[in-house]
PDB file of C-alpha atoms and ligand atoms in Angstrom:
ATOM      1  CA  MET A   1       0.044  -0.115   0.263  1.00  0.00           C
ATOM      2  CA  ILE A   2       1.257   3.113  -1.168  1.00  0.00           C
ATOM      3  CA  ILE A   3       1.124   6.287   1.045  1.00  0.00           C
ATOM      4  CA  LYS A   4       1.602   9.299  -0.929  1.00  0.00           C
ATOM      5  CA  SER A   5       1.243  11.889   1.514  1.00  0.00           C
ATOM      6  CA  SER A   6       1.151  12.217   5.337  1.00  0.00           C
ATOM      7  CA  GLU A   7       1.101  15.389   6.814  1.00  0.00           C
ATOM      8  CA  PHE A   8       1.271  16.437  10.683  1.00  0.00           C
ATOM      9  CA  ILE A   9      -1.660  18.613  11.210  1.00  0.00           C
ATOM     10  CA  LYS A  10      -1.629  19.803  14.910  1.00  0.00           C
ATOM     11  CA  SER A  11      -1.401  18.513  18.318  1.00  0.00           C
ATOM     12  CA  SER A  12      -4.263  19.242  20.708  1.00  0.00           C
ATOM     13  CA  SER A  13      -4.744  19.040  24.503  1.00  0.00           C
ATOM     14  CA  VAL A  14      -8.313  18.781  24.461  1.00  0.00           C
ATOM     15  CA  THR A  15     -10.882  17.273  22.098  1.00  0.00           C
ATOM     16  CA  LYS A  16     -12.726  20.647  21.262  1.00  0.00           C
ATOM     17  CA  ASP A  17      -9.089  21.871  19.750  1.00  0.00           C
ATOM     18  CA  CYS A  18      -8.993  19.145  17.628  1.00  0.00           C
ATOM     19  CA  PRO A  19      -8.852  19.871  13.749  1.00  0.00           C
ATOM     20  CA  GLU A  20     -12.495  20.371  12.038  1.00  0.00           C
ATOM     21  CA  ASN A  21     -12.788  18.014   9.685  1.00  0.00           C
ATOM     22  CA  ASN A  22     -15.127  15.412   7.590  1.00  0.00           C
ATOM     23  CA  PHE A  23     -12.537  12.875   6.996  1.00  0.00           C
ATOM     24  CA  PRO A  24     -12.478   9.453   8.578  1.00  0.00           C
ATOM     25  CA  GLU A  25     -10.354   9.092  11.798  1.00  0.00           C
ATOM     26  CA  PHE A  26      -8.320   5.983  13.109  1.00  0.00           C
ATOM     27  CA  ALA A  27      -6.934   6.331  16.580  1.00  0.00           C
ATOM     28  CA  PHE A  28      -3.897   4.559  17.726  1.00  0.00           C
ATOM     29  CA  ILE A  29      -3.324   4.053  21.499  1.00  0.00           C
ATOM     30  CA  GLY A  30      -1.523   1.778  24.001  1.00  0.00           C
ATOM     31  CA  ARG A  31       0.719   1.906  26.943  1.00  0.00           C
ATOM     32  CA  SER A  32       3.794   3.733  27.296  1.00  0.00           C
ATOM     33  CA  ASN A  33       6.663   2.310  25.219  1.00  0.00           C
ATOM     34  CA  VAL A  34       4.332  -0.207  23.324  1.00  0.00           C
ATOM     35  CA  GLY A  35       5.917   0.902  20.130  1.00  0.00           C
ATOM     36  CA  LYS A  36       3.438   3.435  18.921  1.00  0.00           C
ATOM     37  CA  SER A  37       5.629   5.842  17.617  1.00  0.00           C
ATOM     38  CA  SER A  38       7.539   3.200  15.603  1.00  0.00           C
ATOM     39  CA  LEU A  39       4.443   1.751  14.366  1.00  0.00           C
ATOM     40  CA  ILE A  40       2.939   5.111  12.866  1.00  0.00           C
ATOM     41  CA  ASN A  41       6.458   5.690  11.428  1.00  0.00           C
ATOM     42  CA  MET A  42       6.456   2.297   9.769  1.00  0.00           C
ATOM     43  CA  ILE A  43       2.981   2.641   8.345  1.00  0.00           C
ATOM     44  CA  THR A  44       3.558   5.881   7.144  1.00  0.00           C
ATOM     45  CA  GLN A  45       7.053   5.254   5.772  1.00  0.00           C
ATOM     46  CA  LYS A  46       8.303   8.345   7.576  1.00  0.00           C
ATOM     47  CA  LYS A  47      11.046   8.014   9.964  1.00  0.00           C
ATOM     48  CA  LYS A  48      10.239  10.950  12.015  1.00  0.00           C
ATOM     49  CA  LEU A  49       6.515  11.454  11.865  1.00  0.00           C
ATOM     50  CA  ALA A  50       5.680  10.378  15.168  1.00  0.00           C
ATOM     51  CA  LYS A  51       8.482  10.924  17.668  1.00  0.00           C
ATOM     52  CA  ILE A  52       9.979   7.974  19.280  1.00  0.00           C
ATOM     53  CA  SER A  53       9.466   8.812  22.864  1.00  0.00           C
ATOM     54  CA  GLY A  54      12.325   9.719  25.215  1.00  0.00           C
ATOM     55  CA  ASN A  55      10.219  11.588  27.453  1.00  0.00           C
ATOM     56  CA  PRO A  56       6.972  10.601  28.462  1.00  0.00           C
ATOM     57  CA  GLY A  57       5.748  13.847  30.088  1.00  0.00           C
ATOM     58  CA  LYS A  58       6.128  15.664  26.650  1.00  0.00           C
ATOM     59  CA  THR A  59       3.445  12.991  25.160  1.00  0.00           C
ATOM     60  CA  LEU A  60       0.218  14.429  27.015  1.00  0.00           C
ATOM     61  CA  LEU A  61      -1.238  15.402  23.423  1.00  0.00           C
ATOM     62  CA  ILE A  62      -3.670  14.157  20.653  1.00  0.00           C
ATOM     63  CA  ASN A  63      -1.832  14.418  17.437  1.00  0.00           C
ATOM     64  CA  HIS A  64      -3.381  14.524  14.035  1.00  0.00           C
ATOM     65  CA  PHE A  65      -1.928  13.562  10.983  1.00  0.00           C
ATOM     66  CA  PHE A  66      -3.580  13.700   7.597  1.00  0.00           C
ATOM     67  CA  ILE A  67      -2.870  10.576   5.152  1.00  0.00           C
ATOM     68  CA  ASN A  68      -3.337  10.493   1.427  1.00  0.00           C
ATOM     69  CA  LYS A  69      -5.824  13.542   1.753  1.00  0.00           C
ATOM     70  CA  ARG A  70      -8.145  10.992   2.625  1.00  0.00           C
ATOM     71  CA  TRP A  71      -8.275   9.866   6.349  1.00  0.00           C
ATOM     72  CA  TYR A  72      -6.872  11.177   9.974  1.00  0.00           C
ATOM     73  CA  LEU A  73      -4.126   9.045  11.877  1.00  0.00           C
ATOM     74  CA  VAL A  74      -4.615   9.800  15.493  1.00  0.00           C
ATOM     75  CA  ASP A  75      -1.714   9.541  17.729  1.00  0.00           C
ATOM     76  CA  LEU A  76      -3.411   9.372  21.338  1.00  0.00           C
ATOM     77  CA  PRO A  77      -1.357   9.752  24.551  1.00  0.00           C
ATOM     78  CA  GLY A  78       0.140   6.475  25.954  1.00  0.00           C
ATOM     79  CA  TYR A  79      -1.132   5.427  28.980  1.00  0.00           C
ATOM     80  CA  GLY A  80       0.378   3.522  32.179  1.00  0.00           C
ATOM     81  CA  TYR A  81       3.410   5.387  32.552  1.00  0.00           C
ATOM     82  CA  ALA A  82       5.485   4.107  35.844  1.00  0.00           C
ATOM     83  CA  LYS A  83       7.344   7.362  36.363  1.00  0.00           C
ATOM     84  CA  ILE A  84       4.632  10.127  36.565  1.00  0.00           C
ATOM     85  CA  SER A  85       2.691  11.995  39.014  1.00  0.00           C
ATOM     86  CA  LYS A  86      -1.101  11.257  39.883  1.00  0.00           C
ATOM     87  CA  LYS A  87      -1.968  14.764  38.564  1.00  0.00           C
ATOM     88  CA  GLU A  88      -0.261  13.716  35.155  1.00  0.00           C
ATOM     89  CA  ILE A  89      -2.053  10.423  35.056  1.00  0.00           C
ATOM     90  CA  LYS A  90      -5.477  11.898  35.798  1.00  0.00           C
ATOM     91  CA  LYS A  91      -4.768  14.340  33.114  1.00  0.00           C
ATOM     92  CA  ILE A  92      -3.943  11.665  30.715  1.00  0.00           C
ATOM     93  CA  GLU A  93      -7.201   9.848  31.549  1.00  0.00           C
ATOM     94  CA  TYR A  94      -9.138  12.999  30.886  1.00  0.00           C
ATOM     95  CA  ILE A  95      -7.397  13.513  27.387  1.00  0.00           C
ATOM     96  CA  ILE A  96      -8.465   9.851  26.488  1.00  0.00           C
ATOM     97  CA  THR A  97     -11.941   9.700  27.845  1.00  0.00           C
ATOM     98  CA  ASP A  98     -12.739  13.221  26.389  1.00  0.00           C
ATOM     99  CA  TYR A  99     -11.544  12.299  22.915  1.00  0.00           C
ATOM    100  CA  PHE A 100     -13.502   8.844  22.749  1.00  0.00           C
ATOM    101  CA  VAL A 101     -16.696  10.470  24.277  1.00  0.00           C
ATOM    102  CA  ASN A 102     -16.695  13.859  22.319  1.00  0.00           C
ATOM    103  CA  ARG A 103     -15.198  13.063  19.069  1.00  0.00           C
ATOM    104  CA  ASN A 104     -17.704  11.807  16.771  1.00  0.00           C
ATOM    105  CA  LYS A 105     -15.495  11.253  13.857  1.00  0.00           C
ATOM    106  CA  ILE A 106     -13.714   8.066  15.092  1.00  0.00           C
ATOM    107  CA  ASN A 107     -14.032   5.053  12.609  1.00  0.00           C
ATOM    108  CA  LEU A 108     -12.084   2.661  14.403  1.00  0.00           C
ATOM    109  CA  THR A 109      -9.439   2.376  17.149  1.00  0.00           C
ATOM    110  CA  PHE A 110      -6.344   0.349  17.263  1.00  0.00           C
ATOM    111  CA  LEU A 111      -5.091  -0.779  20.545  1.00  0.00           C
ATOM    112  CA  LEU A 112      -1.633  -1.489  20.872  1.00  0.00           C
ATOM    113  CA  ILE A 113      -0.377  -4.523  22.982  1.00  0.00           C
ATOM    114  CA  ASP A 114       3.288  -5.630  23.362  1.00  0.00           C
ATOM    115  CA  ILE A 115       3.208  -9.360  22.268  1.00  0.00           C
ATOM    116  CA  ARG A 116       5.376 -10.439  24.933  1.00  0.00           C
ATOM    117  CA  HIS A 117       3.480  -9.571  27.922  1.00  0.00           C
ATOM    118  CA  GLU A 118       0.589 -11.316  29.570  1.00  0.00           C
ATOM    119  CA  PRO A 119      -2.574  -9.118  30.038  1.00  0.00           C
ATOM    120  CA  GLN A 120      -1.942  -6.447  32.336  1.00  0.00           C
ATOM    121  CA  LYS A 121      -4.697  -4.959  34.385  1.00  0.00           C
ATOM    122  CA  ILE A 122      -4.683  -1.453  32.835  1.00  0.00           C
ATOM    123  CA  ASP A 123      -5.133  -2.819  29.068  1.00  0.00           C
ATOM    124  CA  ILE A 124      -8.112  -5.104  30.510  1.00  0.00           C
ATOM    125  CA  GLU A 125      -9.766  -2.307  32.001  1.00  0.00           C
ATOM    126  CA  PHE A 126      -9.219   0.107  29.097  1.00  0.00           C
ATOM    127  CA  MET A 127     -10.981  -2.537  26.983  1.00  0.00           C
ATOM    128  CA  LYS A 128     -13.659  -3.205  29.158  1.00  0.00           C
ATOM    129  CA  TRP A 129     -14.142   0.738  29.205  1.00  0.00           C
ATOM    130  CA  LEU A 130     -13.957   0.956  25.405  1.00  0.00           C
ATOM    131  CA  PHE A 131     -16.567  -1.889  24.863  1.00  0.00           C
ATOM    132  CA  ASN A 132     -18.913  -0.553  27.662  1.00  0.00           C
ATOM    133  CA  ASN A 133     -18.691   2.702  25.605  1.00  0.00           C
ATOM    134  CA  ASN A 134     -19.405   1.117  22.305  1.00  0.00           C
ATOM    135  CA  ILE A 135     -16.127   2.045  20.727  1.00  0.00           C
ATOM    136  CA  ILE A 136     -15.135  -0.530  18.321  1.00  0.00           C
ATOM    137  CA  PHE A 137     -11.373  -1.663  18.752  1.00  0.00           C
ATOM    138  CA  LYS A 138      -8.836  -3.961  17.088  1.00  0.00           C
ATOM    139  CA  ILE A 139      -5.703  -4.945  18.815  1.00  0.00           C
ATOM    140  CA  ILE A 140      -2.403  -4.732  17.040  1.00  0.00           C
ATOM    141  CA  PHE A 141       0.365  -6.817  18.842  1.00  0.00           C
ATOM    142  CA  THR A 142       3.571  -5.045  18.578  1.00  0.00           C
ATOM    143  CA  LYS A 143       7.167  -6.138  18.586  1.00  0.00           C
ATOM    144  CA  GLU A 144       6.641  -9.624  17.199  1.00  0.00           C
ATOM    145  CA  ASP A 145      10.198  -9.871  15.851  1.00  0.00           C
ATOM    146  CA  LYS A 146      11.158 -10.132  19.361  1.00  0.00           C
ATOM    147  CA  LEU A 147       9.498 -13.775  19.625  1.00  0.00           C
ATOM    148  CA  LYS A 148      10.471 -17.035  17.790  1.00  0.00           C
ATOM    149  CA  SER A 149       8.194 -17.492  14.661  1.00  0.00           C
ATOM    150  CA  THR A 150       6.482 -20.259  16.253  1.00  0.00           C
ATOM    151  CA  GLN A 151       5.582 -18.443  19.346  1.00  0.00           C
ATOM    152  CA  ARG A 152       4.056 -15.592  17.485  1.00  0.00           C
ATOM    153  CA  TYR A 153       0.377 -16.675  16.868  1.00  0.00           C
ATOM    154  CA  GLU A 154       0.408 -18.878  19.904  1.00  0.00           C
ATOM    155  CA  MET A 155       1.113 -15.758  22.029  1.00  0.00           C
ATOM    156  CA  GLY A 156      -1.732 -13.645  20.363  1.00  0.00           C
ATOM    157  CA  ASP A 157      -4.168 -16.487  20.576  1.00  0.00           C
ATOM    158  CA  ARG A 158      -3.407 -17.056  24.197  1.00  0.00           C
ATOM    159  CA  TYR A 159      -3.673 -13.243  24.910  1.00  0.00           C
ATOM    160  CA  ILE A 160      -7.256 -13.154  23.348  1.00  0.00           C
ATOM    161  CA  ASP A 161      -8.061 -16.462  25.176  1.00  0.00           C
ATOM    162  CA  ASN A 162      -7.110 -14.909  28.421  1.00  0.00           C
ATOM    163  CA  ILE A 163      -8.923 -11.543  28.091  1.00  0.00           C
ATOM    164  CA  SER A 164     -12.082 -13.334  26.896  1.00  0.00           C
ATOM    165  CA  LYS A 165     -12.295 -15.455  29.895  1.00  0.00           C
ATOM    166  CA  LYS A 166     -11.922 -12.436  32.105  1.00  0.00           C
ATOM    167  CA  ILE A 167     -14.044  -9.809  30.416  1.00  0.00           C
ATOM    168  CA  LYS A 168     -15.893 -11.912  27.701  1.00  0.00           C
ATOM    169  CA  ILE A 169     -14.830  -9.978  24.908  1.00  0.00           C
ATOM    170  CA  PHE A 170     -12.961 -11.212  21.754  1.00  0.00           C
ATOM    171  CA  PRO A 171     -11.390  -8.539  19.851  1.00  0.00           C
ATOM    172  CA  GLU A 172      -9.968  -9.468  16.446  1.00  0.00           C
ATOM    173  CA  PHE A 173      -5.926  -8.805  16.309  1.00  0.00           C
ATOM    174  CA  ILE A 174      -3.242  -8.271  13.744  1.00  0.00           C
ATOM    175  CA  ILE A 175       0.395  -9.130  14.491  1.00  0.00           C
ATOM    176  CA  SER A 176       3.034  -6.762  13.837  1.00  0.00           C
ATOM    177  CA  SER A 177       6.597  -5.403  14.008  1.00  0.00           C
ATOM    178  CA  SER A 178       8.121  -2.068  13.299  1.00  0.00           C
ATOM    179  CA  LYS A 179      11.587  -3.754  12.564  1.00  0.00           C
ATOM    180  CA  THR A 180      10.168  -6.226   9.963  1.00  0.00           C
ATOM    181  CA  LYS A 181       7.066  -4.124   8.587  1.00  0.00           C
ATOM    182  CA  LYS A 182       5.108  -6.971   9.416  1.00  0.00           C
ATOM    183  CA  GLY A 183       1.347  -6.282   9.601  1.00  0.00           C
ATOM    184  CA  ARG A 184       1.712  -2.844   7.538  1.00  0.00           C
ATOM    185  CA  ASP A 185      -0.363  -4.140   4.621  1.00  0.00           C
ATOM    186  CA  GLU A 186      -2.970  -5.559   6.963  1.00  0.00           C
ATOM    187  CA  ILE A 187      -3.627  -2.427   9.154  1.00  0.00           C
ATOM    188  CA  LEU A 188      -3.783  -0.489   5.988  1.00  0.00           C
ATOM    189  CA  ASN A 189      -5.835  -2.821   4.039  1.00  0.00           C
ATOM    190  CA  PHE A 190      -7.963  -2.746   6.903  1.00  0.00           C
ATOM    191  CA  ILE A 191      -8.302   0.979   7.259  1.00  0.00           C
ATOM    192  CA  TYR A 192      -8.912   1.387   3.499  1.00  0.00           C
ATOM    193  CA  ALA A 193     -11.623  -1.390   3.571  1.00  0.00           C
ATOM    194  CA  ASN A 194     -13.351   0.875   6.675  1.00  0.00           C
ATOM    195  CA  LEU A 195     -12.935   4.174   5.153  1.00  0.00           C
TER     196      LEU A 195
HETATM  197  P1  GDP B   1       5.967   4.430  22.334  1.00  0.00           P
HETATM  198  O1  GDP B   1       6.249   4.996  23.691  1.00  0.00           O
HETATM  199  O2  GDP B   1       4.560   3.376  22.610  1.00  0.00           O
HETATM  200  O3  GDP B   1       5.744   5.493  21.031  1.00  0.00           O
HETATM  201  O4  GDP B   1       7.314   3.311  21.672  1.00  0.00           O
HETATM  202  P2  GDP B   1       8.294   3.606  20.841  1.00  0.00           P
HETATM  203  O5  GDP B   1       7.854   3.685  19.403  1.00  0.00           O
HETATM  204  O6  GDP B   1       8.817   4.987  21.126  1.00  0.00           O
HETATM  205  O7  GDP B   1       9.062   2.424  21.004  1.00  0.00           O
HETATM  206  C1  GDP B   1       9.553   2.089  22.501  1.00  0.00           C
HETATM  207  C2  GDP B   1      10.914   0.958  22.186  1.00  0.00           C
HETATM  208  O8  GDP B   1      10.507   0.025  21.584  1.00  0.00           O
HETATM  209  C3  GDP B   1      11.827   1.737  21.403  1.00  0.00           C
HETATM  210  O9  GDP B   1      13.382   1.413  21.820  1.00  0.00           O
HETATM  211  C4  GDP B   1      11.690   1.246  19.818  1.00  0.00           C
HETATM  212  O10 GDP B   1      13.012   1.167  19.139  1.00  0.00           O
HETATM  213  C5  GDP B   1      11.275  -0.166  20.476  1.00  0.00           C
HETATM  214  N1  GDP B   1      10.544  -0.781  19.315  1.00  0.00           N
HETATM  215  C6  GDP B   1       9.412  -0.149  18.759  1.00  0.00           C
HETATM  216  N2  GDP B   1       8.725  -1.219  18.104  1.00  0.00           N
HETATM  217  C7  GDP B   1       9.478  -2.120  17.929  1.00  0.00           C
HETATM  218  C8  GDP B   1       9.373  -3.363  17.150  1.00  0.00           C
HETATM  219  O11 GDP B   1       8.416  -3.744  16.355  1.00  0.00           O
HETATM  220  N3  GDP B   1      10.531  -4.494  17.421  1.00  0.00           N
HETATM  221  C9  GDP B   1      11.274  -4.018  18.163  1.00  0.00           C
HETATM  222  N4  GDP B   1      12.391  -4.990  18.328  1.00  0.00           N
HETATM  223  N5  GDP B   1      11.492  -3.017  18.839  1.00  0.00           N
HETATM  224  C10 GDP B   1      10.658  -2.034  18.742  1.00  0.00           C
END
């Protein structure tokens, strides 16, 4: 899939400041360090479109990128930082919930999960919240290159099995790696099928 243009439009700290537009919007969210910036750069084939996070405190913003002049890729703040204050955690929670509740343009949300990890409480709670608020999401497992090829699908299936036992939802998933570009076509085909 060719991405002819990807432009950074703006960063917003609240939903009401997000760009006015009539284009479909696809949101990307996950715990800090899950590989979100790397994935966005991999999808758009731009090395520095999304910053590879160095400083968690600097990413408390909603970033809008306009892709192929047809759709918006939205980079939401990462959640679950270990090293930030309670006040900042509350702020991130507010930004994320405000976006999902008040932004009426979201076509689909991609929830990123590091494929190496067992389901974490914070991710499960977030999935439950998305589900209860009727927000459609698909999981993207990241960093699959860090697992042996025989383990990849096994880990993905095991993860879904685990969460479905806990919260009775069965999200679809895509397995990806920013290093090998695995999953890129699948993610883009999925987006283009839902434009
Ligand atoms: P973010 O905080 O979610 O935006 O995560 P980053 O994109 O900044 O990535 C966090 C760390 O994981 C960085 O050191 C990346 O180089 C590394 N990383 C991200 N994606 C991958 C991947 O697919 N494979 C491997 N091996 N490392 C990755």
